[in-house]
């Protein structure tokens, strides 16, 4: 489902049959209720075909696959053979994390500090008109508050890539308020933004 080389997910598309999207094309994430282990997330994503589609993503595919901690494969362009990618990436991820560099982070407005997260903490992603930036609503795993950061797409798509500074919308959000992008954008543009440094540790 996840291809570490292109940092993209392969999902079903009713128009194209199959499509590839990066994390920054996700729009809404919601953990399905119930005791399912591992837990499953309902994900709405923006497809290159022009429509949004809904799909289910297992917790591991969401949080661990981008780090290579799954059954990843890639086509080696030099040998034209399919080879496992996991070992290299696992080593790289373990080294980063061992050095205190977490794969994803955000600035929690409620706690006024940066916090480490996984993609399963993403709630809503709303692209800016320029497309290079997006508003990222995150449910803080530490305090439970929902904060909105304005970040680059790389900040979302590439594990261990952190924007040095992010803009923080200076109030906490209700999860329910975020359920439609329209409401979300109104909220977003009704406030002036704070620029905060995003440095963990
Ligand atoms: Zn599609
Ligand atoms: Zn927090």
mmCIF file of C-alpha atoms and ligand atoms in Angstrom:
data_model
loop_
_atom_site.group_PDB
_atom_site.id
_atom_site.type_symbol
_atom_site.label_atom_id
_atom_site.label_comp_id
_atom_site.label_asym_id
_atom_site.label_seq_id
_atom_site.Cartn_x
_atom_site.Cartn_y
_atom_site.Cartn_z
ATOM 1 C CA UNK A 1 0.000 0.000 0.000
ATOM 2 C CA UNK A 2 2.901 2.402 0.757
ATOM 3 C CA UNK A 3 5.876 2.919 -1.540
ATOM 4 C CA UNK A 4 8.785 4.346 0.427
ATOM 5 C CA UNK A 5 10.746 5.443 -2.635
ATOM 6 C CA UNK A 6 8.017 7.722 -3.946
ATOM 7 C CA UNK A 7 6.722 8.365 -0.413
ATOM 8 C CA UNK A 8 3.214 7.689 -1.644
ATOM 9 C CA UNK A 9 0.268 5.424 -0.953
ATOM 10 C CA UNK A 10 -1.427 3.279 -3.575
ATOM 11 C CA UNK A 11 -5.190 3.470 -3.266
ATOM 12 C CA UNK A 12 -8.136 2.362 -5.358
ATOM 13 C CA UNK A 13 -9.660 5.033 -7.604
ATOM 14 C CA UNK A 14 -13.088 4.454 -9.199
ATOM 15 C CA UNK A 15 -11.962 6.398 -12.290
ATOM 16 C CA UNK A 16 -8.373 5.245 -12.803
ATOM 17 C CA UNK A 17 -8.466 1.907 -11.034
ATOM 18 C CA UNK A 18 -5.422 2.745 -8.962
ATOM 19 C CA UNK A 19 -3.890 5.992 -7.849
ATOM 20 C CA UNK A 20 -0.868 7.202 -5.891
ATOM 21 C CA UNK A 21 -1.099 9.958 -3.320
ATOM 22 C CA UNK A 22 1.214 11.371 -0.698
ATOM 23 C CA UNK A 23 0.254 12.109 2.886
ATOM 24 C CA UNK A 24 -0.303 15.765 1.979
ATOM 25 C CA UNK A 25 -3.193 14.685 -0.275
ATOM 26 C CA UNK A 26 -5.045 13.287 2.735
ATOM 27 C CA UNK A 27 -7.921 15.557 3.766
ATOM 28 C CA UNK A 28 -9.708 13.978 6.753
ATOM 29 C CA UNK A 29 -8.606 11.230 9.063
ATOM 30 C CA UNK A 30 -10.825 9.565 11.588
ATOM 31 C CA UNK A 31 -10.104 6.568 13.736
ATOM 32 C CA UNK A 32 -12.914 4.069 13.407
ATOM 33 C CA UNK A 33 -14.661 3.387 16.705
ATOM 34 C CA UNK A 34 -14.489 -0.066 18.193
ATOM 35 C CA UNK A 35 -11.859 -2.359 19.620
ATOM 36 C CA UNK A 36 -10.179 -3.304 16.333
ATOM 37 C CA UNK A 37 -6.504 -4.152 16.758
ATOM 38 C CA UNK A 38 -4.614 -2.821 15.028
ATOM 39 C CA UNK A 39 -6.871 0.195 14.782
ATOM 40 C CA UNK A 40 -8.175 1.323 11.407
ATOM 41 C CA UNK A 41 -8.543 4.865 10.091
ATOM 42 C CA UNK A 42 -11.057 6.183 7.638
ATOM 43 C CA UNK A 43 -9.158 8.492 5.291
ATOM 44 C CA UNK A 44 -10.588 10.903 2.756
ATOM 45 C CA UNK A 45 -7.992 11.893 0.170
ATOM 46 C CA UNK A 46 -7.785 14.163 -2.845
ATOM 47 C CA UNK A 47 -7.135 12.044 -5.916
ATOM 48 C CA UNK A 48 -5.261 13.229 -9.035
ATOM 49 C CA UNK A 49 -8.423 12.288 -10.991
ATOM 50 C CA UNK A 50 -10.024 15.399 -9.501
ATOM 51 C CA UNK A 51 -12.353 13.769 -6.984
ATOM 52 C CA UNK A 52 -12.020 12.946 -3.311
ATOM 53 C CA UNK A 53 -12.252 9.295 -2.317
ATOM 54 C CA UNK A 54 -12.684 7.501 0.973
ATOM 55 C CA UNK A 55 -10.506 4.573 1.983
ATOM 56 C CA UNK A 56 -9.459 2.599 5.037
ATOM 57 C CA UNK A 57 -5.866 2.621 6.252
ATOM 58 C CA UNK A 58 -4.532 0.378 9.006
ATOM 59 C CA UNK A 59 -2.641 2.045 11.824
ATOM 60 C CA UNK A 60 0.655 0.462 10.788
ATOM 61 C CA UNK A 61 0.320 1.608 7.178
ATOM 62 C CA UNK A 62 -0.344 5.117 8.393
ATOM 63 C CA UNK A 63 2.402 5.515 10.974
ATOM 64 C CA UNK A 64 5.059 2.899 10.348
ATOM 65 C CA UNK A 65 5.058 2.187 6.621
ATOM 66 C CA UNK A 66 6.518 5.638 5.721
ATOM 67 C CA UNK A 67 9.491 4.737 7.925
ATOM 68 C CA UNK A 68 10.060 1.483 6.080
ATOM 69 C CA UNK A 69 8.802 -0.538 9.047
ATOM 70 C CA UNK A 70 6.622 -2.697 6.840
ATOM 71 C CA UNK A 71 6.948 -5.017 3.879
ATOM 72 C CA UNK A 72 8.267 -2.369 1.531
ATOM 73 C CA UNK A 73 9.693 -3.153 -1.895
ATOM 74 C CA UNK A 74 11.136 -0.995 -4.613
ATOM 75 C CA UNK A 75 12.261 -1.461 -8.166
ATOM 76 C CA UNK A 76 16.005 -0.900 -8.312
ATOM 77 C CA UNK A 77 16.409 1.177 -11.462
ATOM 78 C CA UNK A 78 19.999 0.012 -11.936
ATOM 79 C CA UNK A 79 19.262 -3.714 -11.874
ATOM 80 C CA UNK A 80 15.575 -3.552 -12.868
ATOM 81 C CA UNK A 81 14.803 -6.004 -10.055
ATOM 82 C CA UNK A 82 12.381 -5.693 -7.187
ATOM 83 C CA UNK A 83 14.257 -5.571 -3.911
ATOM 84 C CA UNK A 84 13.219 -5.232 -0.291
ATOM 85 C CA UNK A 85 13.753 -1.737 1.044
ATOM 86 C CA UNK A 86 12.920 -2.257 4.692
ATOM 87 C CA UNK A 87 16.350 -2.970 6.157
ATOM 88 C CA UNK A 88 18.003 0.280 5.043
ATOM 89 C CA UNK A 89 15.087 2.450 6.047
ATOM 90 C CA UNK A 90 14.638 0.775 9.405
ATOM 91 C CA UNK A 91 18.278 1.452 10.175
ATOM 92 C CA UNK A 92 17.946 5.065 9.067
ATOM 93 C CA UNK A 93 14.747 5.592 11.070
ATOM 94 C CA UNK A 94 16.231 3.981 14.164
ATOM 95 C CA UNK A 95 19.300 6.211 13.932
ATOM 96 C CA UNK A 96 17.220 9.392 13.604
ATOM 97 C CA UNK A 97 14.932 8.473 16.485
ATOM 98 C CA UNK A 98 17.912 7.442 18.592
ATOM 99 C CA UNK A 99 19.321 10.936 18.075
ATOM 100 C CA UNK A 100 16.075 12.473 19.287
ATOM 101 C CA UNK A 101 14.803 13.359 15.823
ATOM 102 C CA UNK A 102 11.166 12.272 15.562
ATOM 103 C CA UNK A 103 9.701 11.629 12.078
ATOM 104 C CA UNK A 104 6.825 14.136 12.451
ATOM 105 C CA UNK A 105 6.197 17.054 14.752
ATOM 106 C CA UNK A 106 3.816 19.961 15.221
ATOM 107 C CA UNK A 107 3.432 22.987 17.458
ATOM 108 C CA UNK A 108 0.765 22.476 20.135
ATOM 109 C CA UNK A 109 -0.989 25.786 20.785
ATOM 110 C CA UNK A 110 -2.558 24.531 24.046
ATOM 111 C CA UNK A 111 0.773 23.615 25.576
ATOM 112 C CA UNK A 112 2.773 26.275 23.748
ATOM 113 C CA UNK A 113 5.458 23.829 22.712
ATOM 114 C CA UNK A 114 6.436 21.506 19.841
ATOM 115 C CA UNK A 115 5.308 17.904 20.182
ATOM 116 C CA UNK A 116 6.269 14.714 18.351
ATOM 117 C CA UNK A 117 3.441 13.027 16.446
ATOM 118 C CA UNK A 118 2.623 10.315 13.937
ATOM 119 C CA UNK A 119 0.352 10.765 10.899
ATOM 120 C CA UNK A 120 -2.464 9.075 12.867
ATOM 121 C CA UNK A 121 -2.644 12.340 14.871
ATOM 122 C CA UNK A 122 -3.538 14.296 11.720
ATOM 123 C CA UNK A 123 -7.216 15.349 11.750
ATOM 124 C CA UNK A 124 -7.701 17.643 8.756
ATOM 125 C CA UNK A 125 -5.367 18.818 5.988
ATOM 126 C CA UNK A 126 -6.473 21.804 3.921
ATOM 127 C CA UNK A 127 -4.224 22.944 1.067
ATOM 128 C CA UNK A 128 -3.552 26.649 0.662
ATOM 129 C CA UNK A 129 -4.244 28.227 -2.687
ATOM 130 C CA UNK A 130 -0.549 28.181 -3.491
ATOM 131 C CA UNK A 131 -0.487 24.408 -2.932
ATOM 132 C CA UNK A 132 2.990 24.444 -1.489
ATOM 133 C CA UNK A 133 1.538 25.085 1.955
ATOM 134 C CA UNK A 134 -1.249 23.437 3.844
ATOM 135 C CA UNK A 135 -3.144 23.918 7.048
ATOM 136 C CA UNK A 136 -2.614 20.880 9.214
ATOM 137 C CA UNK A 137 -4.975 20.217 12.117
ATOM 138 C CA UNK A 138 -3.452 17.851 14.651
ATOM 139 C CA UNK A 139 -4.963 16.179 17.690
ATOM 140 C CA UNK A 140 -2.211 16.450 20.290
ATOM 141 C CA UNK A 141 -1.378 12.993 21.670
ATOM 142 C CA UNK A 142 -0.202 14.647 24.865
ATOM 143 C CA UNK A 143 -3.011 17.067 25.837
ATOM 144 C CA UNK A 144 -5.777 16.080 23.395
ATOM 145 C CA UNK A 145 -6.242 19.638 22.087
ATOM 146 C CA UNK A 146 -6.569 20.266 18.356
ATOM 147 C CA UNK A 147 -4.099 22.832 16.972
ATOM 148 C CA UNK A 148 -3.701 24.097 13.418
ATOM 149 C CA UNK A 149 -0.254 24.682 11.928
ATOM 150 C CA UNK A 150 0.508 26.067 8.493
ATOM 151 C CA UNK A 151 3.245 23.830 7.090
ATOM 152 C CA UNK A 152 4.963 22.867 3.857
ATOM 153 C CA UNK A 153 3.889 19.723 2.032
ATOM 154 C CA UNK A 154 7.379 18.287 2.620
ATOM 155 C CA UNK A 155 6.849 18.688 6.354
ATOM 156 C CA UNK A 156 3.948 16.260 6.020
ATOM 157 C CA UNK A 157 5.199 13.970 3.247
ATOM 158 C CA UNK A 158 8.797 13.361 4.254
ATOM 159 C CA UNK A 159 9.570 11.656 7.557
ATOM 160 C CA UNK A 160 12.290 13.535 9.494
ATOM 161 C CA UNK A 161 11.808 16.634 7.375
ATOM 162 C CA UNK A 162 10.664 19.446 9.684
ATOM 163 C CA UNK A 163 9.879 23.002 8.730
ATOM 164 C CA UNK A 164 12.138 25.155 10.884
ATOM 165 C CA UNK A 165 9.282 27.523 11.555
ATOM 166 C CA UNK A 166 5.550 27.009 11.295
ATOM 167 C CA UNK A 167 2.617 29.392 11.570
ATOM 168 C CA UNK A 168 0.258 28.521 14.398
ATOM 169 C CA UNK A 169 -3.395 29.550 14.395
ATOM 170 C CA UNK A 170 -3.662 31.095 17.859
ATOM 171 C CA UNK A 171 -6.539 29.147 19.347
ATOM 172 C CA UNK A 172 -7.618 25.572 19.941
ATOM 173 C CA UNK A 173 -10.160 23.945 17.630
ATOM 174 C CA UNK A 174 -13.054 21.633 18.275
ATOM 175 C CA UNK A 175 -12.753 18.418 16.302
ATOM 176 C CA UNK A 176 -16.389 18.782 15.158
ATOM 177 C CA UNK A 177 -15.716 22.232 13.745
ATOM 178 C CA UNK A 178 -13.083 20.741 11.480
ATOM 179 C CA UNK A 179 -15.382 18.328 9.728
ATOM 180 C CA UNK A 180 -15.979 20.512 6.718
ATOM 181 C CA UNK A 181 -13.176 22.238 4.893
ATOM 182 C CA UNK A 182 -15.321 25.346 4.370
ATOM 183 C CA UNK A 183 -15.796 25.920 8.088
ATOM 184 C CA UNK A 184 -12.188 25.088 8.627
ATOM 185 C CA UNK A 185 -11.011 27.684 6.157
ATOM 186 C CA UNK A 186 -13.275 30.363 7.638
ATOM 187 C CA UNK A 187 -11.731 29.649 11.016
ATOM 188 C CA UNK A 188 -8.337 29.783 9.470
ATOM 189 C CA UNK A 189 -8.616 33.142 7.793
ATOM 190 C CA UNK A 190 -10.411 34.796 10.677
ATOM 191 C CA UNK A 191 -7.245 34.909 12.746
ATOM 192 C CA UNK A 192 -3.829 36.398 12.511
ATOM 193 C CA UNK A 193 -1.117 33.784 12.600
ATOM 194 C CA UNK A 194 1.694 33.344 15.091
ATOM 195 C CA UNK A 195 5.041 32.172 13.824
ATOM 196 C CA UNK A 196 6.657 29.674 16.167
ATOM 197 C CA UNK A 197 9.891 27.826 15.952
ATOM 198 C CA UNK A 198 9.454 24.142 15.505
ATOM 199 C CA UNK A 199 12.337 22.540 17.283
ATOM 200 C CA UNK A 200 11.888 19.420 19.331
ATOM 201 C CA UNK A 201 13.774 18.729 22.506
HETATM 202 ZN ZN1 LIG B 1 -9.590 9.104 -8.288
HETATM 203 ZN ZN1 LIG B 2 -0.690 19.386 23.385
#
